[in-house]
Amino acid sequence: GNSVTQMEGPVTLSEEAFLTINCTYTATGYPSLFWYVQYPGEGLQLLLKATKADDKGSNKGFEATYRKETTSFHLEKGSVQVSDSAVYFCALSTGGGNKLTFGTGTQLKVEL
Amino acid sequence: DAGVTQSPTHLIKTRGQQVTLRCSPKSGHDTVSWYQQALGQGPQFIFQYYEEEERQRGNFPDRFSGHQFPNYSSELNVNALLLGDSALYLCASSLDLASQETQYFGPGTRLLVL
């Protein structure tokens, strides 16, 4: 079956620090990969996605590259801001139907 | 253009009761999925509706049922509530069941079972 493994949080960084949140996956077929973000008290927002190997998704300074050889989709940002504090979820979907399988989430806290 | 909306925002029920949650998809979307997010966990897929039929189902008991209406809105029903059903219930909509279209999530309904 499909599964997603994320690094455990919370991750605490100072503003302008470099961010990496690791994500690896197991999937049948060729999944599409996603990062969703959840701000306190809100639902999920799509941050970025990649649909095939070697694709790079990017948005709001965040990037992630679909690495088929290492089954990974690590999230990176060069300089985090306090406003980036949230929970980040890695997810995948395979085949038709768009059913998403999520990781457990990684909480990011950015301090001044 | 309204995004995905859900109602109510919060709900408190007691064990054994039944609950109905509602979702209106993003304009133009025809597929609705429901997820359960327990505290501190990632969302878990419950089921998906397309053309008023349940097309996929996750590992949830029959106490969880749903419906999709001709206008694509959807309801999630949970019978015989258990304490463990306390969670944030998320609705997501997308276009075209067969594609890898992005799912858009609503703000969720937070259910507390006492």
Coordinates of C-alpha atoms in Angstrom, one line a residue:
Chain A
G1 CA 0.0 0.0 0.0
N2 CA 0.9 3.7 -0.1
S3 CA 2.5 5.4 2.8
V4 CA 4.3 8.7 3.5
T5 CA 7.0 9.2 6.2
Q6 CA 7.9 12.7 7.4
M7 CA 10.5 13.9 9.9
E8 CA 9.1 14.5 13.3
G9 CA 8.6 17.9 14.7
P10 CA 8.4 20.4 16.0
V11 CA 11.2 22.1 14.1
T12 CA 12.2 25.4 15.6
L13 CA 14.2 27.9 13.5
S14 CA 15.2 31.5 13.7
E15 CA 13.9 33.9 11.1
E16 CA 16.0 33.8 7.9
A17 CA 17.3 30.3 8.6
F18 CA 17.3 27.5 6.0
L19 CA 14.5 25.0 6.2
T20 CA 14.5 21.3 5.2
I21 CA 11.6 19.0 6.0
N22 CA 12.3 15.4 4.9
C23 CA 9.6 13.3 3.2
T24 CA 9.9 9.8 1.8
Y25 CA 7.2 7.7 0.3
T26 CA 6.2 4.1 -0.6
A27 CA 3.7 3.8 -3.5
T28 CA 2.4 1.4 -6.1
G29 CA 2.6 2.9 -9.6
Y30 CA 3.8 6.4 -10.2
P31 CA 2.5 8.9 -7.7
S32 CA 2.0 12.6 -7.8
L33 CA 3.5 14.3 -4.8
F34 CA 2.3 17.2 -2.8
W35 CA 3.1 19.5 0.1
Y36 CA 0.2 21.0 2.0
V37 CA 0.3 23.6 4.8
Q38 CA -2.1 24.0 7.7
Y39 CA -2.1 27.3 9.6
P40 CA -3.5 27.3 13.1
G41 CA -7.2 26.8 13.2
E42 CA -7.5 26.4 9.4
G43 CA -7.9 23.7 6.8
L44 CA -5.2 22.5 4.4
Q45 CA -3.8 24.7 1.6
L46 CA -1.8 23.3 -1.3
L47 CA 1.7 24.6 -1.2
L48 CA 3.3 22.9 -4.2
K49 CA 3.2 19.7 -6.2
A50 CA 5.1 17.6 -8.7
T51 CA 3.6 14.9 -10.9
K52 CA 6.6 13.1 -12.4
A53 CA 10.2 12.2 -11.6
D54 CA 12.7 15.1 -11.5
D55 CA 9.9 17.7 -11.5
K56 CA 10.4 20.6 -9.1
G57 CA 7.4 22.2 -7.5
S58 CA 7.8 25.7 -6.1
N59 CA 5.7 28.3 -4.5
K60 CA 6.2 31.3 -2.1
G61 CA 9.9 30.5 -1.9
F62 CA 9.4 26.8 -1.0
E63 CA 10.7 24.1 -3.3
A64 CA 10.6 20.3 -3.5
T65 CA 12.1 18.0 -6.1
Y66 CA 10.5 14.6 -7.0
R67 CA 13.3 12.1 -6.6
K68 CA 12.2 8.7 -7.8
E69 CA 15.6 7.0 -7.1
T70 CA 15.4 7.9 -3.4
T71 CA 11.6 8.0 -3.2
S72 CA 11.8 11.4 -1.6
F73 CA 10.2 14.8 -1.9
H74 CA 12.0 17.0 0.7
L75 CA 10.7 20.5 1.3
E76 CA 13.2 23.4 1.4
K77 CA 13.1 27.2 1.8
G78 CA 16.2 29.4 1.8
S79 CA 15.0 31.9 4.4
V80 CA 12.0 31.3 6.6
Q81 CA 9.8 34.0 8.1
V82 CA 7.7 34.0 11.3
S83 CA 4.6 33.8 9.0
D84 CA 5.8 30.4 7.8
S85 CA 5.0 28.9 11.2
A86 CA 2.5 26.2 10.5
V87 CA 2.1 22.4 10.1
Y88 CA 3.4 21.0 6.8
F89 CA 2.1 17.7 5.4
C90 CA 3.6 15.7 2.6
A91 CA 1.1 13.6 0.6
L92 CA 0.8 11.4 -2.5
S93 CA -1.8 10.2 -4.8
T94 CA -1.7 7.4 -7.4
G95 CA -4.0 6.5 -10.2
G96 CA -7.3 8.1 -10.9
G97 CA -9.5 9.6 -8.2
N98 CA -7.1 11.9 -6.4
K99 CA -7.3 10.0 -3.1
L100 CA -4.5 11.5 -1.0
T101 CA -2.3 9.6 1.5
F102 CA -0.7 12.0 4.0
G103 CA 2.2 11.9 6.3
T104 CA 1.7 12.7 10.0
G105 CA 2.8 16.3 9.5
T106 CA 5.7 18.4 10.7
Q107 CA 5.2 21.5 12.9
L108 CA 7.4 24.4 12.1
K109 CA 8.0 27.2 14.5
V110 CA 9.9 30.3 13.3
E111 CA 11.1 32.7 16.0
L112 CA 12.5 36.3 15.7
Chain B
D1 CA -15.2 32.6 -6.7
A2 CA -16.1 30.8 -3.4
G3 CA -13.8 28.1 -2.3
V4 CA -14.8 24.9 -0.5
T5 CA -17.2 25.7 2.3
Q6 CA -18.2 23.4 5.2
S7 CA -20.8 23.6 8.0
P8 CA -21.0 23.7 10.9
T9 CA -17.6 24.9 12.0
H10 CA -17.8 23.2 15.4
L11 CA -20.1 20.6 16.8
I12 CA -20.4 18.8 20.2
K13 CA -22.2 15.5 20.4
T14 CA -22.5 12.7 22.9
R15 CA -21.7 9.0 22.4
G16 CA -24.3 7.1 20.5
Q17 CA -25.7 10.1 18.7
Q18 CA -25.7 10.7 15.0
V19 CA -24.2 13.7 13.1
T20 CA -24.4 15.2 9.6
L21 CA -21.7 17.4 8.2
R22 CA -22.1 19.4 5.0
C23 CA -19.8 20.5 2.2
S24 CA -20.1 22.7 -0.8
P25 CA -17.4 22.2 -3.4
K26 CA -15.4 24.9 -5.2
S27 CA -17.3 26.3 -8.1
G28 CA -17.0 24.0 -11.2
H29 CA -15.8 21.0 -9.2
D30 CA -17.7 17.7 -9.4
T31 CA -15.8 15.4 -7.1
V32 CA -15.9 15.6 -3.3
S33 CA -13.7 13.7 -0.9
W34 CA -13.9 13.5 2.9
Y35 CA -11.0 13.1 5.3
Q36 CA -10.8 12.7 9.1
Q37 CA -7.9 14.4 10.9
A38 CA -7.3 13.3 14.5
L39 CA -5.4 15.7 16.7
G40 CA -1.7 15.7 15.9
Q41 CA -2.2 13.4 12.9
G42 CA -2.4 13.7 9.1
P43 CA -5.8 13.5 7.4
Q44 CA -7.1 10.0 6.7
F45 CA -9.2 9.4 3.6
I46 CA -12.8 8.4 4.4
F47 CA -14.5 8.3 1.0
Q48 CA -15.1 10.1 -2.3
Y49 CA -18.2 10.9 -4.3
Y50 CA -18.5 11.5 -8.0
E51 CA -21.8 11.7 -10.0
E52 CA -23.7 11.1 -6.8
E53 CA -22.1 7.8 -6.1
E54 CA -19.4 6.6 -3.7
R55 CA -16.4 5.8 -5.9
Q56 CA -13.6 5.1 -3.4
R57 CA -13.6 4.3 0.3
G58 CA -10.9 4.2 2.9
N59 CA -10.7 2.0 5.9
F60 CA -13.7 3.3 7.8
P61 CA -16.6 1.4 9.2
D62 CA -20.1 1.5 7.8
R63 CA -21.1 3.9 10.5
F64 CA -19.6 6.5 8.2
S65 CA -21.8 7.2 5.2
G66 CA -22.3 10.0 2.7
H67 CA -24.3 11.5 0.0
Q68 CA -23.7 13.7 -3.0
F69 CA -26.5 15.9 -4.4
P70 CA -27.1 16.9 -8.0
N71 CA -25.4 20.3 -7.4
Y72 CA -22.3 18.4 -6.3
S73 CA -22.6 19.4 -2.6
S74 CA -22.1 16.5 -0.2
E75 CA -23.0 15.3 3.3
L76 CA -21.0 13.1 5.7
N77 CA -23.1 11.1 8.2
V78 CA -21.7 9.3 11.2
N79 CA -24.0 7.0 13.3
A80 CA -23.5 5.7 16.8
L81 CA -20.7 8.2 17.6
L82 CA -17.7 7.0 19.6
L83 CA -15.3 9.1 21.6
G84 CA -12.7 8.2 19.0
D85 CA -14.7 10.0 16.3
S86 CA -13.6 13.3 17.8
A87 CA -11.6 15.0 15.0
L88 CA -11.4 17.6 12.4
Y89 CA -13.4 16.5 9.3
L90 CA -12.2 18.0 6.1
C91 CA -13.9 18.1 2.8
A92 CA -11.9 18.5 -0.4
S93 CA -13.1 19.1 -4.0
S94 CA -11.6 18.6 -7.4
L95 CA -12.5 18.4 -11.0
D96 CA -12.5 15.2 -13.0
L97 CA -12.3 11.9 -11.2
A98 CA -9.9 10.3 -13.6
S99 CA -7.1 13.0 -13.5
Q100 CA -4.5 14.1 -11.1
E101 CA -6.3 17.3 -10.5
T102 CA -5.4 19.2 -7.3
Q103 CA -7.8 18.9 -4.4
Y104 CA -8.9 22.0 -2.6
F105 CA -9.7 21.7 1.0
G106 CA -12.4 23.5 3.1
P107 CA -11.7 24.8 6.6
G108 CA -13.1 21.7 8.3
T109 CA -15.7 20.9 10.9
R110 CA -14.4 20.2 14.3
L111 CA -16.4 17.4 16.0
L112 CA -16.1 16.7 19.7
V113 CA -17.8 13.6 21.1
L114 CA -18.3 13.5 24.8

